[in-house]
Coordinates of C-alpha atoms and ligand atoms in Angstrom, one line a residue:
M25 CA 5.9 4.9 -6.0
C26 CA 6.8 8.0 -7.5
G27 CA 4.7 11.0 -6.6
I28 CA 3.7 14.4 -9.0
V29 CA 2.3 18.0 -8.2
G30 CA 2.2 20.8 -9.3
I31 CA 1.2 24.6 -9.1
V32 CA -0.8 26.9 -11.8
G33 CA 0.1 30.5 -9.3
G34 CA -0.8 32.7 -9.1
H35 CA 2.4 33.4 -6.3
P36 CA 5.9 31.8 -6.2
V37 CA 5.8 27.9 -6.5
S38 CA 9.1 26.3 -5.4
Q39 CA 8.2 26.1 -1.6
R40 CA 4.9 25.2 -1.8
L41 CA 5.8 22.0 -4.7
L42 CA 8.3 21.2 -2.1
D43 CA 5.9 21.2 0.8
A44 CA 3.2 19.5 -1.5
L45 CA 6.2 16.8 -2.3
K46 CA 6.1 16.2 1.2
R47 CA 3.2 14.9 2.0
L48 CA 4.0 12.4 -0.7
E49 CA 6.6 11.0 0.8
Y50 CA 4.6 8.3 2.5
R51 CA 4.8 6.6 -0.6
G52 CA 9.2 5.7 -0.5
Y53 CA 11.2 7.7 -3.0
D54 CA 15.3 8.0 -3.7
S55 CA 15.1 11.2 -5.6
A56 CA 13.3 14.6 -5.8
G57 CA 13.5 17.2 -8.4
V58 CA 11.2 20.4 -8.6
A59 CA 11.7 22.3 -12.1
T60 CA 9.1 26.5 -12.8
I61 CA 9.7 28.8 -15.6
S62 CA 11.9 31.7 -14.1
G63 CA 12.4 35.0 -15.8
G64 CA 11.4 33.0 -18.6
T65 CA 13.1 30.2 -19.0
L66 CA 12.8 26.1 -17.8
E67 CA 14.6 26.2 -14.6
R68 CA 14.7 22.5 -11.8
R69 CA 16.2 21.4 -8.8
R70 CA 17.3 18.2 -8.4
A71 CA 18.7 16.2 -5.6
Q72 CA 19.8 12.8 -4.7
G73 CA 18.3 11.0 -1.6
K74 CA 15.5 12.8 0.8
L75 CA 14.0 15.7 0.3
I76 CA 15.8 18.2 2.7
N77 CA 18.7 17.4 -0.1
L78 CA 16.3 19.4 -2.6
E79 CA 15.4 21.4 0.1
M80 CA 19.1 22.6 0.6
R81 CA 19.4 22.7 -2.8
L82 CA 17.3 25.2 -3.6
K83 CA 18.1 27.1 -0.3
E84 CA 21.4 26.9 -2.0
L85 CA 19.9 27.9 -5.3
P86 CA 16.1 29.1 -4.9
L87 CA 13.7 29.1 -7.5
D88 CA 11.9 31.5 -8.8
G89 CA 7.8 30.9 -10.7
I90 CA 4.4 31.2 -10.4
I91 CA 4.1 28.1 -12.8
G92 CA 5.7 24.5 -11.9
I93 CA 6.6 20.9 -11.3
G94 CA 7.6 18.5 -9.0
H95 CA 9.0 14.7 -8.2
T96 CA 10.0 12.0 -6.0
R97 CA 11.1 9.3 -8.0
W98 CA 11.1 5.7 -6.5
A99 CA 13.5 4.0 -9.4
T100 CA 13.0 1.6 -11.9
H101 CA 14.7 2.3 -15.1
G102 CA 18.5 3.9 -13.9
A103 CA 20.3 4.2 -11.3
P104 CA 18.2 6.5 -7.9
T105 CA 21.2 9.7 -9.1
E106 CA 20.5 13.0 -9.6
R107 CA 21.3 13.0 -13.3
N108 CA 17.6 10.2 -13.2
A109 CA 16.0 12.3 -10.9
H110 CA 13.0 14.7 -12.8
P111 CA 12.3 17.0 -14.1
H112 CA 13.8 16.1 -17.3
I113 CA 13.8 18.9 -19.5
V114 CA 14.9 18.2 -23.6
D115 CA 14.7 22.1 -25.5
G116 CA 12.0 23.8 -23.2
V117 CA 9.7 21.3 -22.3
A118 CA 9.8 19.9 -18.8
V119 CA 8.5 16.4 -17.7
V120 CA 7.4 14.9 -14.5
H121 CA 6.0 10.8 -14.7
N122 CA 5.1 8.4 -12.3
G123 CA 4.5 4.6 -13.8
I124 CA 6.0 2.5 -16.5
I125 CA 6.6 3.5 -20.1
E126 CA 7.0 0.0 -21.6
N127 CA 7.9 0.5 -25.6
F128 CA 10.8 3.0 -24.4
A129 CA 13.5 1.7 -25.2
E130 CA 11.6 1.2 -29.0
L131 CA 10.9 4.9 -28.7
K132 CA 14.8 5.8 -27.6
A133 CA 16.1 4.3 -30.9
E134 CA 13.9 5.9 -33.1
L135 CA 14.7 9.0 -31.2
E136 CA 18.2 8.3 -30.8
E137 CA 18.3 8.0 -35.0
T138 CA 17.0 11.2 -35.6
G139 CA 19.6 13.8 -33.7
A140 CA 17.9 12.7 -30.0
D141 CA 20.5 12.9 -27.4
F142 CA 19.6 11.5 -24.2
E143 CA 21.3 12.2 -20.6
T144 CA 19.6 9.4 -18.6
S145 CA 18.7 5.9 -18.2
T146 CA 15.1 6.3 -17.3
D147 CA 12.7 5.1 -19.4
S148 CA 10.5 8.7 -19.0
E149 CA 13.4 10.8 -20.6
V150 CA 11.6 9.5 -23.9
V151 CA 8.5 11.8 -23.2
A152 CA 10.5 15.2 -22.9
H153 CA 12.4 14.2 -25.8
L154 CA 9.3 13.1 -28.4
L155 CA 7.7 15.9 -27.1
A156 CA 10.5 17.9 -27.8
K157 CA 10.9 16.5 -31.2
Y158 CA 6.9 17.5 -32.3
R159 CA 7.0 20.8 -31.1
R160 CA 10.5 21.6 -33.5
D161 CA 8.4 20.1 -35.9
G162 CA 6.1 23.2 -36.0
M163 CA 3.2 21.5 -33.6
S164 CA 1.9 23.2 -30.5
G165 CA 1.9 21.6 -26.7
H166 CA -1.7 20.7 -27.5
G167 CA -0.7 19.2 -30.7
A168 CA 2.2 17.4 -29.4
M169 CA 0.7 16.3 -26.1
Q170 CA -1.7 14.2 -28.5
K171 CA 1.0 12.9 -30.5
M172 CA 3.1 11.9 -28.5
L173 CA 0.4 10.1 -26.1
K174 CA -0.1 8.3 -29.1
R175 CA 3.2 7.1 -29.5
L176 CA 3.2 5.7 -25.4
R177 CA 2.7 2.1 -24.0
G178 CA 2.4 1.1 -20.5
A179 CA 1.4 3.1 -17.0
F180 CA 1.9 6.6 -17.1
S181 CA 0.8 9.6 -15.3
L182 CA 2.4 12.8 -17.0
A183 CA 2.7 16.2 -15.8
I184 CA 4.7 18.4 -18.6
I185 CA 5.4 22.3 -19.3
F186 CA 6.6 24.0 -21.8
Q187 CA 9.0 27.1 -21.6
D188 CA 6.7 28.9 -24.7
E189 CA 3.2 27.9 -22.7
P190 CA 4.1 29.7 -19.6
S191 CA 0.2 30.2 -18.6
T192 CA 0.0 26.0 -18.1
I193 CA 0.7 22.8 -17.1
T194 CA -0.1 19.3 -19.7
V195 CA -1.7 16.0 -17.7
A196 CA -2.3 13.5 -18.8
R197 CA -3.5 9.6 -16.4
N198 CA -3.1 6.0 -17.7
G199 CA -2.5 4.2 -14.6
P200 CA -1.4 6.0 -11.8
P201 CA -3.2 8.7 -10.7
L202 CA -3.6 12.3 -10.9
V203 CA -5.9 14.6 -8.6
I204 CA -6.5 18.3 -9.8
G205 CA -6.7 20.7 -7.1
H206 CA -9.5 23.6 -8.0
G207 CA -8.5 27.0 -5.8
D208 CA -8.8 30.8 -6.0
G209 CA -7.1 31.9 -9.5
E210 CA -4.7 29.4 -8.7
M211 CA -4.6 25.0 -10.1
F212 CA -3.0 22.4 -8.6
L213 CA -2.1 19.0 -9.0
G214 CA -0.9 16.0 -7.1
S215 CA -0.6 12.1 -7.5
D216 CA -3.2 12.3 -4.5
P217 CA -5.8 14.0 -2.2
I218 CA -3.5 14.0 0.4
S219 CA -0.9 16.4 -1.2
L220 CA -2.7 19.4 -1.9
A221 CA -4.7 19.2 1.5
P222 CA -3.3 22.1 2.6
L223 CA -4.2 24.3 -0.9
T224 CA -8.0 22.7 -1.7
N225 CA -9.9 20.7 -0.9
E226 CA -11.8 20.9 -3.8
V227 CA -10.8 18.4 -6.7
T228 CA -11.6 16.7 -10.1
Y229 CA -10.1 12.8 -10.5
L230 CA -8.6 12.4 -13.9
I231 CA -9.5 8.5 -15.3
D232 CA -7.6 5.9 -17.2
G233 CA -7.1 8.1 -20.4
D234 CA -7.6 11.3 -20.0
W235 CA -5.3 14.5 -20.6
G236 CA -5.2 18.0 -20.4
L237 CA -4.3 21.2 -19.9
V238 CA -4.7 23.3 -16.2
S239 CA -4.1 27.0 -16.2
R240 CA -4.7 29.4 -13.6
T241 CA -8.8 29.7 -14.5
E242 CA -9.6 26.7 -15.7
V243 CA -9.1 22.9 -16.6
M244 CA -9.8 21.4 -20.3
I245 CA -10.0 17.3 -19.9
F246 CA -9.4 15.4 -23.2
D247 CA -10.6 11.5 -23.8
S248 CA -8.1 9.6 -25.9
E249 CA -9.3 10.7 -28.7
G250 CA -9.4 14.0 -28.2
N251 CA -12.4 15.0 -27.3
P252 CA -13.4 17.8 -24.7
V253 CA -14.8 15.6 -21.4
T254 CA -16.0 16.6 -18.6
R255 CA -15.5 14.9 -14.9
P256 CA -16.9 15.7 -11.5
R257 CA -15.3 18.5 -9.1
C258 CA -15.8 16.4 -5.7
A259 CA -14.6 17.4 -2.1
S260 CA -11.5 15.6 -0.6
M261 CA -11.4 14.5 3.0
A262 CA -7.9 14.4 3.0
L263 CA -6.8 16.4 6.1
A264 CA -4.7 19.3 5.6
D265 CA -2.7 18.5 9.4
R266 CA 0.3 16.3 8.5
V267 CA 0.3 13.6 10.3
T268 CA 3.3 13.5 12.7
K269 CA 4.8 10.6 15.0
G270 CA 4.1 12.2 18.5
D271 CA 6.1 11.3 21.2
Y272 CA 6.9 7.3 18.9
A273 CA 10.6 7.7 16.9
H274 CA 8.5 6.7 14.2
F275 CA 5.1 6.0 12.5
M276 CA 5.5 2.3 12.8
E277 CA 6.3 2.6 16.5
K278 CA 3.4 5.3 16.1
E279 CA 0.8 3.0 14.3
I280 CA 0.9 -0.4 16.3
H281 CA 0.8 1.4 19.3
E282 CA -2.9 3.4 17.4
Q283 CA -5.0 -0.5 16.9
P284 CA -6.9 -0.9 19.8
Q285 CA -7.8 2.8 19.3
V286 CA -8.4 2.2 14.9
V287 CA -9.7 -1.1 15.3
A288 CA -11.9 -0.1 17.8
R289 CA -13.1 2.6 15.7
A290 CA -13.3 -0.1 12.5
L291 CA -15.6 -2.2 14.1
T292 CA -18.5 0.4 15.7
H293 CA -18.5 0.7 11.1
Y294 CA -19.5 -2.8 11.3
V295 CA -21.4 -4.0 14.1
D296 CA -24.0 -3.8 16.6
I297 CA -22.2 -2.9 19.7
A298 CA -25.3 -2.4 22.4
G299 CA -27.4 -5.4 20.5
R300 CA -23.8 -7.4 19.5
R301 CA -25.8 -8.2 16.4
V302 CA -23.6 -8.1 13.2
A303 CA -24.4 -5.0 11.0
P304 CA -26.3 -6.1 8.2
L305 CA -24.3 -5.9 4.3
S306 CA -27.4 -6.5 1.5
A307 CA -27.4 -3.4 0.5
R308 CA -23.9 -3.3 0.3
M309 CA -23.1 -7.0 -1.5
D310 CA -25.8 -9.9 -0.9
F311 CA -23.3 -12.7 0.1
A312 CA -26.9 -14.6 0.6
N313 CA -26.8 -15.2 -3.1
V314 CA -23.0 -15.7 -3.9
S315 CA -21.7 -19.0 -5.4
S316 CA -18.2 -17.9 -3.8
L317 CA -15.6 -15.7 -3.4
V318 CA -13.0 -14.3 -4.9
I319 CA -9.9 -13.1 -2.5
S320 CA -7.6 -10.5 -4.3
A321 CA -4.6 -8.2 -2.7
C322 CA -0.8 -7.7 -2.6
G323 CA 1.7 -8.4 0.4
T324 CA 0.4 -7.7 3.5
A325 CA -3.0 -7.1 2.1
Y326 CA -3.4 -10.3 0.1
L327 CA -2.1 -12.2 3.4
A328 CA -5.0 -10.3 5.5
G329 CA -7.6 -12.1 2.4
L330 CA -5.9 -15.4 2.7
I331 CA -6.8 -15.6 7.5
G332 CA -10.1 -13.6 5.8
R333 CA -10.6 -17.1 3.6
Y334 CA -10.9 -19.5 6.3
W335 CA -13.4 -17.1 8.1
F336 CA -15.6 -17.4 5.1
E337 CA -15.5 -21.2 4.9
R338 CA -15.8 -21.3 8.1
Y339 CA -18.8 -19.3 9.1
A340 CA -20.1 -18.2 5.5
R341 CA -19.8 -21.7 4.1
L342 CA -18.7 -20.0 1.5
S343 CA -15.7 -21.1 -1.3
V344 CA -13.4 -18.8 -1.4
E345 CA -10.2 -18.5 -4.7
I346 CA -8.1 -15.9 -3.3
D347 CA -4.0 -15.1 -5.1
V348 CA -2.0 -13.0 -6.0
A349 CA -3.0 -9.8 -8.1
S350 CA -0.2 -10.2 -10.0
E351 CA -1.0 -13.9 -10.3
F352 CA -4.4 -13.5 -10.3
R353 CA -5.3 -11.0 -13.6
Y354 CA -3.1 -13.2 -16.0
R355 CA -4.4 -16.3 -15.0
D356 CA -7.0 -16.3 -17.6
I357 CA -9.2 -17.4 -14.8
P358 CA -12.6 -18.7 -15.4
L359 CA -15.1 -16.8 -13.1
P360 CA -17.7 -18.9 -11.2
P361 CA -21.4 -16.8 -12.6
H362 CA -23.0 -15.4 -9.6
A363 CA -20.0 -15.2 -7.8
A364 CA -18.7 -11.5 -5.9
A365 CA -15.2 -11.0 -5.2
L366 CA -13.3 -8.6 -2.3
F367 CA -9.8 -6.2 -2.9
V368 CA -8.1 -6.0 -0.1
S369 CA -5.9 -2.6 -0.5
Q370 CA -5.2 0.1 2.1
S371 CA -3.6 2.8 -0.9
G372 CA -6.0 1.6 -2.8
E373 CA -4.0 2.3 -5.7
T374 CA -2.3 -0.7 -6.2
A375 CA -1.3 -1.5 -9.6
D376 CA -2.0 -5.5 -9.8
T377 CA -5.3 -5.1 -7.9
L378 CA -7.0 -2.5 -9.5
A379 CA -6.0 -4.7 -13.3
S380 CA -8.1 -7.7 -10.8
L381 CA -10.5 -5.6 -10.0
R382 CA -11.7 -4.3 -13.9
Y383 CA -10.6 -7.8 -14.8
C384 CA -13.3 -9.5 -12.4
K385 CA -16.2 -6.5 -13.4
G386 CA -15.6 -6.9 -17.0
N387 CA -16.7 -10.6 -16.0
G388 CA -20.2 -9.6 -14.5
L389 CA -18.8 -9.9 -10.9
K390 CA -20.1 -7.8 -8.4
V391 CA -17.0 -6.1 -6.4
G392 CA -16.6 -5.0 -3.4
A393 CA -13.7 -2.5 -2.0
V394 CA -11.5 -3.2 1.3
V395 CA -10.1 0.4 1.2
N396 CA -8.7 2.4 3.6
T397 CA -8.0 5.3 1.5
T398 CA -12.2 6.1 0.0
E399 CA -11.6 8.4 -2.1
S400 CA -8.5 5.7 -4.0
T401 CA -9.2 4.6 -7.5
I402 CA -10.1 1.1 -6.5
A403 CA -12.3 2.7 -3.8
R404 CA -14.3 4.6 -6.4
E405 CA -14.4 1.7 -9.1
A406 CA -15.4 -0.9 -7.0
D407 CA -19.7 -1.3 -6.1
A408 CA -19.4 -1.5 -2.7
I409 CA -17.0 0.1 -0.8
F410 CA -15.9 -1.2 2.8
P411 CA -13.3 1.0 4.3
I412 CA -11.1 0.0 7.6
F413 CA -10.8 3.4 9.0
A414 CA -7.5 3.1 10.2
G415 CA -6.8 6.4 9.1
P416 CA -3.6 7.2 7.3
E417 CA -0.9 4.7 7.5
I418 CA 2.6 6.0 6.9
G419 CA 5.0 3.8 7.5
V420 CA 5.4 1.7 5.0
A421 CA 4.8 -1.5 7.0
S422 CA 1.5 -2.2 7.2
T423 CA 0.7 -2.8 10.8
K424 CA -3.3 -0.8 11.8
A425 CA -4.4 -1.0 8.1
F426 CA -3.6 -4.5 8.5
T427 CA -5.6 -5.3 11.7
C428 CA -8.4 -3.3 10.4
Q429 CA -8.5 -5.3 7.8
L430 CA -9.0 -8.2 9.3
T431 CA -11.3 -7.1 11.8
V432 CA -13.5 -5.8 8.8
L433 CA -12.8 -9.6 6.8
A434 CA -13.8 -11.8 9.8
A435 CA -16.7 -9.5 10.3
L436 CA -17.7 -9.2 7.2
A437 CA -18.1 -13.4 6.9
L438 CA -19.8 -13.1 10.1
G439 CA -22.3 -10.5 8.3
A440 CA -22.0 -13.2 5.8
G441 CA -22.6 -15.9 7.6
K442 CA -25.3 -15.1 9.2
A443 CA -27.3 -13.6 5.6
R444 CA -26.7 -17.5 4.5
G445 CA -28.2 -18.7 7.3
R446 CA -25.0 -20.5 8.9
I447 CA -24.2 -19.0 12.2
C448 CA -27.0 -19.1 14.7
E449 CA -28.3 -16.0 17.1
D450 CA -26.3 -17.1 20.0
E451 CA -22.8 -18.3 17.7
E452 CA -23.4 -14.7 16.3
R453 CA -23.3 -12.8 19.4
Q454 CA -20.3 -15.0 21.1
L455 CA -18.7 -14.0 18.0
V456 CA -19.6 -10.9 18.6
T457 CA -18.7 -10.1 21.8
S458 CA -14.7 -11.4 21.5
L459 CA -14.5 -8.7 18.3
I460 CA -15.9 -6.3 20.7
E461 CA -13.5 -6.9 23.9
M462 CA -10.3 -7.5 21.5
P463 CA -9.7 -3.4 21.5
R464 CA -9.0 -3.8 25.6
I465 CA -7.1 -7.0 24.7
M466 CA -5.0 -6.0 22.4
R467 CA -4.0 -2.2 24.9
Q468 CA -3.6 -5.5 27.1
V469 CA -0.7 -7.1 25.3
L470 CA 0.6 -3.8 24.3
E471 CA 1.1 -2.6 27.8
N472 CA 2.7 -5.9 28.9
I473 CA 4.6 -8.2 26.4
Q474 CA 7.1 -5.2 25.3
P475 CA 10.1 -5.5 27.9
K476 CA 9.7 -9.5 27.3
I477 CA 10.0 -8.2 22.5
Q478 CA 13.3 -6.2 23.0
L479 CA 15.0 -8.3 24.7
L480 CA 14.2 -11.4 21.9
S481 CA 14.7 -8.7 18.7
R482 CA 17.8 -7.9 20.0
E483 CA 18.5 -11.5 19.8
L484 CA 17.0 -11.6 16.6
S485 CA 18.8 -8.9 14.4
E486 CA 21.3 -10.9 15.8
F487 CA 20.5 -13.5 12.8
S488 CA 21.0 -14.1 9.1
H489 CA 17.7 -16.2 8.6
V490 CA 14.8 -16.3 10.4
L491 CA 10.9 -19.0 9.7
Y492 CA 8.2 -18.5 10.9
L493 CA 5.7 -21.8 11.4
G494 CA 1.8 -22.3 11.5
R495 CA -1.1 -24.2 11.1
G496 CA -4.7 -22.7 10.0
T497 CA -5.5 -18.7 10.2
S498 CA -1.8 -18.7 11.9
F499 CA 0.1 -19.6 8.5
P500 CA -0.7 -17.0 6.5
L501 CA -0.1 -14.9 9.8
A502 CA 3.9 -17.0 10.1
M503 CA 3.7 -15.8 6.2
E504 CA 2.9 -11.8 7.8
G505 CA 5.5 -12.4 10.2
A506 CA 8.4 -12.7 8.2
L507 CA 7.0 -10.8 5.4
K508 CA 7.3 -7.5 8.0
L509 CA 10.6 -9.3 9.5
K510 CA 12.1 -8.3 6.1
E511 CA 11.3 -5.4 5.0
I512 CA 12.1 -3.5 8.0
S513 CA 15.2 -4.9 9.5
Y514 CA 16.1 -6.6 5.5
I515 CA 17.0 -10.3 7.4
N516 CA 15.9 -13.1 5.2
A517 CA 12.6 -14.2 6.7
G518 CA 10.5 -17.3 5.5
G519 CA 6.2 -18.2 6.4
Y520 CA 5.4 -21.9 6.4
A521 CA 2.5 -23.9 7.2
A522 CA 4.1 -26.1 9.6
G523 CA 2.5 -29.3 8.3
E524 CA 5.0 -28.8 5.3
L525 CA 7.9 -28.1 7.6
K526 CA 8.6 -31.5 7.2
H527 CA 9.0 -30.7 3.6
G528 CA 11.4 -28.5 2.9
P529 CA 12.0 -26.1 5.3
I530 CA 13.3 -28.5 8.2
A531 CA 16.5 -28.8 6.3
L532 CA 16.7 -25.3 6.8
V533 CA 16.9 -25.7 10.4
D534 CA 19.9 -25.1 13.2
E535 CA 21.2 -23.1 15.1
N536 CA 21.8 -20.7 13.9
V537 CA 18.3 -20.3 12.6
P538 CA 15.4 -18.6 14.4
V539 CA 12.2 -20.0 14.2
I540 CA 9.0 -18.1 15.8
I541 CA 5.9 -20.3 16.1
I542 CA 2.7 -19.2 16.2
A543 CA -0.1 -21.5 17.5
P544 CA -2.6 -20.6 19.4
H545 CA -4.3 -23.0 21.7
D546 CA -6.8 -23.6 19.1
R547 CA -7.2 -27.0 17.4
F548 CA -4.6 -27.0 15.6
F549 CA -1.7 -26.8 18.8
D550 CA -1.0 -29.8 19.0
K551 CA -0.2 -30.7 16.0
T552 CA 1.7 -28.0 15.6
V553 CA 3.6 -28.2 19.0
S554 CA 5.1 -31.7 17.8
N555 CA 6.2 -29.4 14.8
M556 CA 7.4 -27.5 17.2
Q557 CA 9.6 -30.8 18.7
E558 CA 10.9 -31.4 15.8
V559 CA 12.4 -28.4 15.6
A560 CA 13.7 -28.6 19.2
A561 CA 15.2 -31.8 18.4
R562 CA 17.5 -30.5 15.6
G563 CA 19.3 -27.3 17.7
G564 CA 16.9 -25.8 16.2
R565 CA 16.2 -21.9 18.1
V566 CA 12.4 -21.9 19.1
V567 CA 9.9 -18.4 20.1
F568 CA 6.9 -19.6 20.7
I569 CA 3.9 -17.1 20.8
T570 CA 0.5 -18.9 22.2
D571 CA -1.8 -18.2 24.9
E572 CA -1.8 -18.6 28.6
R573 CA -3.6 -22.3 27.8
G574 CA -0.7 -23.1 25.5
A575 CA 1.6 -21.6 27.4
A576 CA -0.1 -24.6 30.8
S577 CA -0.5 -27.7 28.7
S578 CA 2.7 -27.6 26.5
K579 CA 5.4 -27.8 29.6
L580 CA 8.3 -27.1 27.3
D581 CA 10.8 -25.3 29.8
T582 CA 13.7 -24.6 27.2
L583 CA 11.9 -22.4 24.7
Q584 CA 12.1 -18.4 25.3
T585 CA 8.2 -18.1 25.3
I586 CA 5.4 -15.2 24.6
V587 CA 2.1 -15.9 26.1
L588 CA -1.1 -14.0 25.1
P589 CA -4.1 -14.0 26.3
D590 CA -6.7 -16.7 25.8
V591 CA -9.2 -15.3 23.1
E592 CA -11.3 -17.2 20.8
E593 CA -10.5 -18.3 17.2
I594 CA -11.6 -15.4 15.5
V595 CA -10.2 -12.7 17.2
A596 CA -6.4 -14.8 17.5
P597 CA -4.6 -13.2 14.5
M598 CA -5.0 -9.6 15.2
I599 CA -3.7 -9.9 18.7
F600 CA -0.9 -12.1 17.6
S601 CA 0.1 -10.0 14.8
L602 CA 1.5 -7.1 17.5
P603 CA 3.9 -9.2 19.1
L604 CA 5.0 -10.3 15.5
Q605 CA 4.6 -6.8 14.7
L606 CA 7.3 -5.7 17.3
L607 CA 9.1 -7.8 16.9
A608 CA 9.8 -6.7 13.5
Y609 CA 10.3 -3.5 14.5
H610 CA 12.6 -3.8 17.4
A611 CA 14.9 -5.8 15.4
A612 CA 14.7 -3.6 12.8
V613 CA 16.1 -0.8 15.5
F614 CA 18.5 -2.6 17.1
K615 CA 19.8 -3.1 13.4
G616 CA 19.6 0.9 13.1
T617 CA 17.8 0.3 8.9
D618 CA 15.0 3.5 7.4
V619 CA 12.1 2.2 10.3
D620 CA 9.4 3.5 8.5
Q621 CA 11.4 3.8 4.7
P622 CA 12.7 1.2 4.1
R623 CA 15.5 0.5 1.6
N624 CA 14.0 -0.2 -2.1
L625 CA 10.4 -0.5 -1.3
A626 CA 7.6 2.3 -1.6
K627 CA 3.9 3.1 0.4
S628 CA 2.0 3.1 -2.6
V629 CA 2.7 0.5 -5.9
T630 CA 1.2 2.1 -9.1
V631 CA 2.6 0.8 -11.6
E632 CA 3.5 -3.5 -11.9
Ligands
M6R724 O1 -1.6 -0.3 -0.5 P1 -1.9 -1.7 -0.4 O2 -2.7 -2.2 0.8 O3 -2.6 -2.3 -2.2 O4 -0.5 -2.3 -0.7 C1 -0.4 -3.5 -1.0 C2 0.9 -4.3 -0.7 O5 2.6 -3.2 -1.7 C3 1.7 -3.7 0.3 O6 0.6 -4.7 1.6 C4 3.3 -3.9 1.2 O7 3.1 -5.3 1.3 C5 3.3 -3.7 2.1 N1 4.3 -2.4 2.9 C6 3.1 -4.5 3.5 O8 3.8 -4.5 4.8

């Protein structure tokens, strides 16, 4: 998604704006630009594609100026061209925008009637035209901003500079996050604290409806009615050092291999390693007295939630209502009294997940956030935070965040089971022991399966369609395997409950559609093997991912099999994630796609 930065500085800003934009690259973007006031005139440089193109443009045509704004654009309205890139400049007003102006067509028509000449196909340009019009009508920047904000519908964060007010950046937030950073005689702004970390760790988060004026020494914030408001200054924990790939070819590869370490770190916060017990949760969420649980999230985080549902139902005997957040928020769902709700999100900024959280909170539910970014909006608005401790995840395809989400959800389900008297001490000890052993097994799997996976992925990369099947927790895992493959290799893939095979997907099976079957030797194993036979009988190419017990009992020698160690059922989804992630990763590498920033995708989806 788009990223915004800004600096009201004491010395030139364009290089620092570029550096801050680089720290937002992980979000995904397709063009970029900066604008500064240089010698009393607003000037901008923009470029299609990666930031290196903007950097070259700035080398050819440097920008002076000690105040400026910058933007990485993830196209929504209008193609990802230089012409559509931000900042948009109209009559001495420069605007960068993250979000969607829902009523832009209406505003554009109105402005065109008064003679406005639009240069781009973006929704964002209306903001610059509206402000320019109000300035021409004689309003100050402050007055124009206040009037303009009343006209906008949709989600936005904005940073604006007026050529004739060269010591102030005007900002607004209604949806996508915006953070102000306090420096020494300088002020900064960014879409997240990570973008500002080398500049300052002292930040103020704007909340929805806020807008303000940022100068070198002062920040004035107003609510939507124009009343001055105070927002706290807090210390950000974002690290200044940029995360690097180390010896790995891609962030995704590095993040896959980090999993044993980060999952182990997450566990230390949720289980008592020495005592083999789950850590008490009641101070954060009183699972003992909730009537049921609601879970909502998007994408991979939703699939983690789906797996979590099996655990909460099984170990805590809690019934779970779960849906993707983009549907959940609009279903007008009657929420059960005394239910609790969990929202799962790596970034903590996903717009639909945040809206679902607000819906539940507004209806009186106690809400918990299972998040990686503990300074995010979702974390800040939740009643209880359950961090997943995955560390910065840069690859757009989520890997280590997924297994850390699973680890935390497993521990929460066991904690809830214990609080509700649904698991006894022996069971608790046995389940926690298997969680504790998981990082070691992950390490062993990552060391052993690479050669086989590489061969399989080369084959897989030549197909156009792939099916994934599983039962129980392996069903959502099948969906996750399919999502991972399509995200980064652009191969069409679908994940299904193996029991659904005969209800439709089997029609796709032939020698051109590999079928990846996820079958740990659990209570569903025999049924899944029957489905595998049905695929094989129809000439389907089966890739069988099982464990040692499964391999020993299935006796199918015609198959390509990946054999993982035997593990407890609760740990299987984390262990079986590894071959799925590696298959997707290597298939994408063989196809030569942009693994870490796949086309059209953004890391942080801050609009609907
Ligand atoms: O930041 P979030 O966890 O809320 O993001 C949710 C999804 O956008 C995310 O999981 C997406 O599906 C990933 N690209 C999956 O790899």
